[in-house]
mmCIF file with all atom_site columns, C-alpha atoms and ligand atoms in Angstrom:
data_model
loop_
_atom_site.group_PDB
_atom_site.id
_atom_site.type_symbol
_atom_site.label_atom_id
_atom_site.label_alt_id
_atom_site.label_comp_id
_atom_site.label_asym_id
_atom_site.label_entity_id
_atom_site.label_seq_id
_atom_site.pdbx_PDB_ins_code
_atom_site.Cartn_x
_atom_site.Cartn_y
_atom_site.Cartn_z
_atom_site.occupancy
_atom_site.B_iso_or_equiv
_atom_site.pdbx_formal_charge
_atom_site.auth_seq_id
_atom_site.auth_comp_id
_atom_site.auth_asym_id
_atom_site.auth_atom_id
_atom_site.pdbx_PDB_model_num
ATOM   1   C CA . UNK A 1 1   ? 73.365 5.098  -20.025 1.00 96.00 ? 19  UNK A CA 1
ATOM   2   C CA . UNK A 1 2   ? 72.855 2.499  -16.980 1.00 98.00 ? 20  UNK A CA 1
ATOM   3   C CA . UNK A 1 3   ? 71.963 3.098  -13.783 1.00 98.00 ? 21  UNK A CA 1
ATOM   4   C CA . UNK A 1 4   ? 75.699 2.083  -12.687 1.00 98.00 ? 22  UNK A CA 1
ATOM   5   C CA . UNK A 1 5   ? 77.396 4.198  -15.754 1.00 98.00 ? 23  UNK A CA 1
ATOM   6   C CA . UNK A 1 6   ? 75.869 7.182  -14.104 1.00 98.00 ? 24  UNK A CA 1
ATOM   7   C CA . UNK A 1 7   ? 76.867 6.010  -10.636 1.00 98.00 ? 25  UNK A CA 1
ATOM   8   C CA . UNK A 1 8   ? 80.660 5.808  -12.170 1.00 98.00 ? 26  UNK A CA 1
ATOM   9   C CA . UNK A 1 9   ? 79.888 9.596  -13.219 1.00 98.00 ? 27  UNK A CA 1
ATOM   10  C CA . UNK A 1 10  ? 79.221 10.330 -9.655  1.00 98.00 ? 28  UNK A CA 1
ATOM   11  C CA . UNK A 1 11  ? 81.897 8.834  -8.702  1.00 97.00 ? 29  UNK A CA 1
ATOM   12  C CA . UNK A 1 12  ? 84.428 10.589 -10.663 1.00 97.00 ? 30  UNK A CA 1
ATOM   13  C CA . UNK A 1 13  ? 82.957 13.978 -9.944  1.00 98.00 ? 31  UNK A CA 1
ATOM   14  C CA . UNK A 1 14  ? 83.532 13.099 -6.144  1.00 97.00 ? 32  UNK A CA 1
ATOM   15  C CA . UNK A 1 15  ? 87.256 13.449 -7.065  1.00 97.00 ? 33  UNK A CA 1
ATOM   16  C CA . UNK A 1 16  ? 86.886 17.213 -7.447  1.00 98.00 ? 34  UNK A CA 1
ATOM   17  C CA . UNK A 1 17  ? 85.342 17.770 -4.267  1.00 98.00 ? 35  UNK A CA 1
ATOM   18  C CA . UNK A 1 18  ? 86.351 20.592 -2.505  1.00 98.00 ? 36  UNK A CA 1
ATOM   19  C CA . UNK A 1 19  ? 86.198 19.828 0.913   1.00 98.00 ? 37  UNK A CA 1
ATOM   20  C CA . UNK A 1 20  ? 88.737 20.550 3.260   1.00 98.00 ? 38  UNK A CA 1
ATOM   21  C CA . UNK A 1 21  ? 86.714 21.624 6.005   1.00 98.00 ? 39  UNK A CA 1
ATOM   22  C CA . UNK A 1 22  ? 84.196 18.937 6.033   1.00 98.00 ? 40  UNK A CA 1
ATOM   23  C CA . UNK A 1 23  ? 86.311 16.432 4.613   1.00 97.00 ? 41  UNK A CA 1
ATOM   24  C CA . UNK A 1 24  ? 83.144 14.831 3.561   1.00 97.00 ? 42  UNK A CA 1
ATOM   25  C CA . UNK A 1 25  ? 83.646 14.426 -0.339  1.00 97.00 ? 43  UNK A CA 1
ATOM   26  C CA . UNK A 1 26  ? 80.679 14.494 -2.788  1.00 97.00 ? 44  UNK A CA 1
ATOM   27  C CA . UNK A 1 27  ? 79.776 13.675 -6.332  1.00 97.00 ? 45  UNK A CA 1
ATOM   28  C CA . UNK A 1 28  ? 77.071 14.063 -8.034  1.00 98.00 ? 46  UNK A CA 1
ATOM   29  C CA . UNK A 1 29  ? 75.666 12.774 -11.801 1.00 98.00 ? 47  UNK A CA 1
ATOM   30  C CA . UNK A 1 30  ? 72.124 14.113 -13.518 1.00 99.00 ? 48  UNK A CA 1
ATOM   31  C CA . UNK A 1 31  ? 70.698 12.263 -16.554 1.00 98.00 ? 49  UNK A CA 1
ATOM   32  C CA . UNK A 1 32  ? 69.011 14.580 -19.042 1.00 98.00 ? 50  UNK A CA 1
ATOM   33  C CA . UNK A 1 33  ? 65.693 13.270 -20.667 1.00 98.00 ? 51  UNK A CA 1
ATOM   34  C CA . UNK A 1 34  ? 67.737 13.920 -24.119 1.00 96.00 ? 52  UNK A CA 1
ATOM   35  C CA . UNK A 1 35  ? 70.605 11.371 -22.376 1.00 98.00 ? 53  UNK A CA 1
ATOM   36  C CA . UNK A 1 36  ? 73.548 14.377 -21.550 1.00 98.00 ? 54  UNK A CA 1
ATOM   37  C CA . UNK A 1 37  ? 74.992 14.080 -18.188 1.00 98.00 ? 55  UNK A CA 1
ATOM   38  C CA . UNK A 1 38  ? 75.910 17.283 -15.929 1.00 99.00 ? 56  UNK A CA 1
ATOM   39  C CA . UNK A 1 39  ? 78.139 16.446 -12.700 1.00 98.00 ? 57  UNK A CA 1
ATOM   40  C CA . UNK A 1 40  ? 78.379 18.108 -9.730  1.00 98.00 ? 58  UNK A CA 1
ATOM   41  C CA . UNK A 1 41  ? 80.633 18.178 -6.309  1.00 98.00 ? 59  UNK A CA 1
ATOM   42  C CA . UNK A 1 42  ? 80.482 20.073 -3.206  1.00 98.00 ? 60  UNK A CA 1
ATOM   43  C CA . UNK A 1 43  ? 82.082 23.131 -3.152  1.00 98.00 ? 61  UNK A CA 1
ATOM   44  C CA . UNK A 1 44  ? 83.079 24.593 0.344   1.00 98.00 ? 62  UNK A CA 1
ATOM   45  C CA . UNK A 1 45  ? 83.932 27.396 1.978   1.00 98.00 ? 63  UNK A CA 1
ATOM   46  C CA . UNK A 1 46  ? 86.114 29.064 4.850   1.00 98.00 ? 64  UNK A CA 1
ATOM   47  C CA . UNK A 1 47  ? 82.752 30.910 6.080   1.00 98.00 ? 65  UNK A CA 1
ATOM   48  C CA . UNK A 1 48  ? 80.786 27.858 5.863   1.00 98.00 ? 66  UNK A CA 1
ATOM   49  C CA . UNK A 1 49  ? 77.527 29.241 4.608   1.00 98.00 ? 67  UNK A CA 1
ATOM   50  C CA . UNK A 1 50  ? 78.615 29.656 0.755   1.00 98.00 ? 68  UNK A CA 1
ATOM   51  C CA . UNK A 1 51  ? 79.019 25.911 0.814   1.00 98.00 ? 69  UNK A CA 1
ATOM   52  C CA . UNK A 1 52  ? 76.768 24.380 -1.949  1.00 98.00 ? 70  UNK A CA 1
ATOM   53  C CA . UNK A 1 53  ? 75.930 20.267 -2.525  1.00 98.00 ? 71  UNK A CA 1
ATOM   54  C CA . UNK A 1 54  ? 76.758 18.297 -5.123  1.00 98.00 ? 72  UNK A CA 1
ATOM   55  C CA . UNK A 1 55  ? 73.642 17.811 -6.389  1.00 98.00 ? 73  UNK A CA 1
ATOM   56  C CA . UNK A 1 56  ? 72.327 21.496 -6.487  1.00 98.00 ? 74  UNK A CA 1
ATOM   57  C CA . UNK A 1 57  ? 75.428 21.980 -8.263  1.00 98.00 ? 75  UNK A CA 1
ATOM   58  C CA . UNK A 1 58  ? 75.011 19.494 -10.812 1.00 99.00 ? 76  UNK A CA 1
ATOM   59  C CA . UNK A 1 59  ? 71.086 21.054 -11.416 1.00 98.00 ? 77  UNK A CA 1
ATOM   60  C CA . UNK A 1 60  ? 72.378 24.979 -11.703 1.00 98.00 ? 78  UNK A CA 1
ATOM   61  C CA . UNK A 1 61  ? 74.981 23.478 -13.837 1.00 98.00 ? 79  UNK A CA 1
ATOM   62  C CA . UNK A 1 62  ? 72.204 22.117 -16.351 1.00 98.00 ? 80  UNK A CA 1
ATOM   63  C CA . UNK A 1 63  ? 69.393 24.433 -15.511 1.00 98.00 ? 81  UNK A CA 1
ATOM   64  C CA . UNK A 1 64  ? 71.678 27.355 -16.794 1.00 98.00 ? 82  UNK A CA 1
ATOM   65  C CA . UNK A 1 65  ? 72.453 25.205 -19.748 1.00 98.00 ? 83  UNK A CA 1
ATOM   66  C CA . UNK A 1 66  ? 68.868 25.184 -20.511 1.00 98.00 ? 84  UNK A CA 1
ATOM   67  C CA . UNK A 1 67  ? 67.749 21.995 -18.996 1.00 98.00 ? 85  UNK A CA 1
ATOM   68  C CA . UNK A 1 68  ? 64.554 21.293 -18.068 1.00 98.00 ? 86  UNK A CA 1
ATOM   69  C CA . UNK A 1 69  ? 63.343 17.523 -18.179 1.00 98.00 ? 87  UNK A CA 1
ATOM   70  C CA . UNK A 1 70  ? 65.854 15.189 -16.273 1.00 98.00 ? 88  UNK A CA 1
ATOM   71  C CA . UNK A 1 71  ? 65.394 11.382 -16.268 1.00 98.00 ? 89  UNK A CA 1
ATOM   72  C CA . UNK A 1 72  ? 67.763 10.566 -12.954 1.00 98.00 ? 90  UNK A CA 1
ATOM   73  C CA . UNK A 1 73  ? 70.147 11.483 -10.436 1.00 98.00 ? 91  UNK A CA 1
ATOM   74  C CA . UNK A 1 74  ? 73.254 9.474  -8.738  1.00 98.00 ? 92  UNK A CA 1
ATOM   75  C CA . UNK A 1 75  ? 75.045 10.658 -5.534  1.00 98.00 ? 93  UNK A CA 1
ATOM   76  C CA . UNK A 1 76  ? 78.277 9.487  -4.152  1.00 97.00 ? 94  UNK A CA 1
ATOM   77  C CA . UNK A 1 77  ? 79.437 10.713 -1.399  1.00 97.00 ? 95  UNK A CA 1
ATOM   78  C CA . UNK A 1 78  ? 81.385 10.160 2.174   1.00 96.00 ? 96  UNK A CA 1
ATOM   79  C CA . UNK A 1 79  ? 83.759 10.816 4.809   1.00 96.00 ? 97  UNK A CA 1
ATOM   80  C CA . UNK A 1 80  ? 86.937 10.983 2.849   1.00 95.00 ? 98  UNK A CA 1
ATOM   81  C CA . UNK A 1 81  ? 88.967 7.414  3.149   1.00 87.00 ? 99  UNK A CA 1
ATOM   82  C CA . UNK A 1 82  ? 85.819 5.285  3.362   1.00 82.00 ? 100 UNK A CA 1
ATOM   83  C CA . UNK A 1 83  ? 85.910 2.261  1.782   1.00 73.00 ? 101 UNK A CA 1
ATOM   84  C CA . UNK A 1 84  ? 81.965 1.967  1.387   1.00 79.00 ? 102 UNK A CA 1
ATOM   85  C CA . UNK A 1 85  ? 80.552 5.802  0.820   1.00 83.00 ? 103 UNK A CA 1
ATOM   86  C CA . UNK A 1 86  ? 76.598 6.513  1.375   1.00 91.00 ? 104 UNK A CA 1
ATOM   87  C CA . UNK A 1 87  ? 75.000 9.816  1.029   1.00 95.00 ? 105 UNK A CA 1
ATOM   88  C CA . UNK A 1 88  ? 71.726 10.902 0.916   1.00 97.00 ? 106 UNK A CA 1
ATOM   89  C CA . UNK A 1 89  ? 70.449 14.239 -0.184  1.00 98.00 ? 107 UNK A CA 1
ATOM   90  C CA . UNK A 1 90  ? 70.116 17.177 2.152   1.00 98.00 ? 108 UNK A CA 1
ATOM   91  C CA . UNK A 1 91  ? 66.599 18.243 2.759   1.00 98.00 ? 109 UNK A CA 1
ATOM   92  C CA . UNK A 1 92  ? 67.674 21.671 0.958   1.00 98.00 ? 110 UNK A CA 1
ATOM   93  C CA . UNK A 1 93  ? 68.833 19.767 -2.315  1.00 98.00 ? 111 UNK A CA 1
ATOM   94  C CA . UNK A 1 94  ? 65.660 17.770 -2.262  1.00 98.00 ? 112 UNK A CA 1
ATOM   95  C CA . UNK A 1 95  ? 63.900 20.922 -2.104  1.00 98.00 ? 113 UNK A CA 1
ATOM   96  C CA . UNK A 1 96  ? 65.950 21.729 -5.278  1.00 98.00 ? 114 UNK A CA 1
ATOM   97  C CA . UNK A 1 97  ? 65.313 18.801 -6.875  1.00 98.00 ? 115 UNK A CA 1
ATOM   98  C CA . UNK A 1 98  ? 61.214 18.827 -6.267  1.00 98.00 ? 116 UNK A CA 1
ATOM   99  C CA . UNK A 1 99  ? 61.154 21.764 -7.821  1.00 98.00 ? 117 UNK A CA 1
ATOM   100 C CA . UNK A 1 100 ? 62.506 20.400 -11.515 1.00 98.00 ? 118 UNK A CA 1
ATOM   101 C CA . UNK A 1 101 ? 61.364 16.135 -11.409 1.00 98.00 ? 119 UNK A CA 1
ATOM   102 C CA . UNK A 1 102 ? 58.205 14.945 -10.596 1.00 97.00 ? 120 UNK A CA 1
ATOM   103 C CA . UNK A 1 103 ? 57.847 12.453 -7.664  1.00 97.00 ? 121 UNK A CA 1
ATOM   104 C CA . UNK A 1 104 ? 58.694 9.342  -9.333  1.00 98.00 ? 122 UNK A CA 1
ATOM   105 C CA . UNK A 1 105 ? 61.792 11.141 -10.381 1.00 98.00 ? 123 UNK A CA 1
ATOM   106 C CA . UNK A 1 106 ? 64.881 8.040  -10.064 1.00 98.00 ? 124 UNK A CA 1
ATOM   107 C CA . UNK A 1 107 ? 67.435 8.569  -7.281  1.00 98.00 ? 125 UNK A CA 1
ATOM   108 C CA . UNK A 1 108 ? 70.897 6.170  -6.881  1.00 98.00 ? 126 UNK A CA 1
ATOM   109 C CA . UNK A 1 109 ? 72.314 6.426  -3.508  1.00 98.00 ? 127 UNK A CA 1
ATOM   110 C CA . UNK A 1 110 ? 75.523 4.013  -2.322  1.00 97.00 ? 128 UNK A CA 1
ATOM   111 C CA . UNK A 1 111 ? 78.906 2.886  -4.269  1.00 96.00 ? 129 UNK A CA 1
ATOM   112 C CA . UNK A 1 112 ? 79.069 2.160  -7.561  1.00 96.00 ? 130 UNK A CA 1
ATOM   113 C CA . UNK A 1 113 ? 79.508 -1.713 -6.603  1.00 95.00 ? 131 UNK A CA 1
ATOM   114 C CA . UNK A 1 114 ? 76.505 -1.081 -4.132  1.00 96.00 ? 132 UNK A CA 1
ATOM   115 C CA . UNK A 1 115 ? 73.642 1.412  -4.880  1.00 97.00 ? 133 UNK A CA 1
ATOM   116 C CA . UNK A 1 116 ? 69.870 1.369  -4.278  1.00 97.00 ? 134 UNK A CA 1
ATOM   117 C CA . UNK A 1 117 ? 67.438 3.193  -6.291  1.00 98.00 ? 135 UNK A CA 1
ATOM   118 C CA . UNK A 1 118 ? 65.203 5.221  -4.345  1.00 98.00 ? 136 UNK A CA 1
ATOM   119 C CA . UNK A 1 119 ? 62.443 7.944  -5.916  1.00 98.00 ? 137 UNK A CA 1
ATOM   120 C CA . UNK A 1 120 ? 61.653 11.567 -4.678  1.00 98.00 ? 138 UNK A CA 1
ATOM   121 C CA . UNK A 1 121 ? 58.781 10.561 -2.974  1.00 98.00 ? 139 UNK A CA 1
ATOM   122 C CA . UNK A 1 122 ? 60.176 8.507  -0.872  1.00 98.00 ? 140 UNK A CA 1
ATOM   123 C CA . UNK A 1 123 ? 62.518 11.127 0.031   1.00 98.00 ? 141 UNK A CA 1
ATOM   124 C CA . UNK A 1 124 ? 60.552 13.798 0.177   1.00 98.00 ? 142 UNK A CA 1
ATOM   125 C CA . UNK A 1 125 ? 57.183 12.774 1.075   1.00 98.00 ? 143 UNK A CA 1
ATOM   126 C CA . UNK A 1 126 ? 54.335 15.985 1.155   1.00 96.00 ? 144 UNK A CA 1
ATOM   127 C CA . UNK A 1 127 ? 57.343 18.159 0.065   1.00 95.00 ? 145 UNK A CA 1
ATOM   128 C CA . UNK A 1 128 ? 55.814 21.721 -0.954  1.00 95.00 ? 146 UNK A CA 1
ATOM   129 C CA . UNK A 1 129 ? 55.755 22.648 -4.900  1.00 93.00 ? 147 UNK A CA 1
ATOM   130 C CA . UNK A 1 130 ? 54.718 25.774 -6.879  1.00 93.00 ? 148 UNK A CA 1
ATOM   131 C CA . UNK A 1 131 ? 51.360 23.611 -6.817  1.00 93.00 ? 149 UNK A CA 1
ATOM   132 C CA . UNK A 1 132 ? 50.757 25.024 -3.784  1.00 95.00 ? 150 UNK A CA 1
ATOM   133 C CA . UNK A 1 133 ? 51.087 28.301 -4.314  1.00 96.00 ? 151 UNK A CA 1
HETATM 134 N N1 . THU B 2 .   ? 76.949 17.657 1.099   1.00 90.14 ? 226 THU B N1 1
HETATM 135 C C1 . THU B 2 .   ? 76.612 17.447 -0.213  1.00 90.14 ? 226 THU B C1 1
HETATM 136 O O1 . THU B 2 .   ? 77.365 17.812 -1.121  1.00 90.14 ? 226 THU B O1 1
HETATM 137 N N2 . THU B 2 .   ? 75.430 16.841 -0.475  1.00 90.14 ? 226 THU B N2 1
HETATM 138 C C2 . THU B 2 .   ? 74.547 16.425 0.483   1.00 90.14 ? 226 THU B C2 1
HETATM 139 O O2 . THU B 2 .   ? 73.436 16.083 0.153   1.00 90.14 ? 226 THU B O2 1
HETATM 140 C C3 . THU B 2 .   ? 74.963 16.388 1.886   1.00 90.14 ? 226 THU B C3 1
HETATM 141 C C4 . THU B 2 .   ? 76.098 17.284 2.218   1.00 90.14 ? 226 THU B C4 1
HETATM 142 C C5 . THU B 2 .   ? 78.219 18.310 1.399   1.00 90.14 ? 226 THU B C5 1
HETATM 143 C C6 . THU B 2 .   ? 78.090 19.703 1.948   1.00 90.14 ? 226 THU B C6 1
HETATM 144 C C7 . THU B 2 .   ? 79.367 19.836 2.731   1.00 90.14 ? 226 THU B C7 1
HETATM 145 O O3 . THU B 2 .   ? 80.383 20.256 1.845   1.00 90.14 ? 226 THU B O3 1
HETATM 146 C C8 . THU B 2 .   ? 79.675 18.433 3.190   1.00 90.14 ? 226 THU B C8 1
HETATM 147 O O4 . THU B 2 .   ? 78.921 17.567 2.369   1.00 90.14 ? 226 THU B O4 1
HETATM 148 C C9 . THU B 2 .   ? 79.367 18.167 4.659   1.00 90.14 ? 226 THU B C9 1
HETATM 149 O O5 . THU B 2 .   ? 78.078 18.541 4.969   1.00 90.14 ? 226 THU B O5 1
#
């Protein structure tokens, strides 16, 4: 799987967002160690706070599957319409994700046509881990 195959899996998650509050649509692909692919979108809600990412849905989705070890993640996401979508992870999804990749863990943000690859770190510099418990 290339880094833009799993960007096309983000993209075609974003299709099932359900967002009609927001109308901020996003999609979300993980890459397994063992090379499966779980896909997430955002899920909203009319009270607002049940809303959940794409990405944390994408990581229940394979950490109730049994997943453990995940290789990388690709988001794609944007105000519905837009030609050129961006998204970055909330800080509570990179909360999520610190606590199942390590720091050099692989993150693809942009369009297909268009990403950057970005690691946890840099995202989530001195993020707090069940090593500092
Ligand atoms: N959203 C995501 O799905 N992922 C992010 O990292 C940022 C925000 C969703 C949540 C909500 O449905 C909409 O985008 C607007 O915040």
């Amino acid at each position: 799987m290339t880094d833009r195959e799993l960007m096309d899996c983000a993209q075609r998650a974003r299709e099932r967002s359900y967002s009609p509050y927001s109308h901020f649509r996003v999609g979300a692909a993980l890459l397994t160690k063992s090379g499966k692919v779980y896909t997430g979108c955002n899920i909203e809600n009319a009270a607002y706070t049940p809303t959940v990412c794409a990405e944390r849905t994408a990581f229940f989705k394979a950490v109730s599957e049994g997943e453990s070890e995940f290789e990388a993640l690709a988001i794609v996401g944007g105000k519905e319409g837009k030609t050129s979508p961006f998204c970055a992870p909330c800080g509570v999804c990179r909360q999520v994700i610190s606590e199942f990749c390590p720091p050099d863990f692989k993150i693809l943000l942009g369009a297909p046509g268009a990403f950057r690859t970005y690691t946890l770190k840099m995202l989530l510099p001195y993020s707090f881990t069940s090593e500092d418990l």
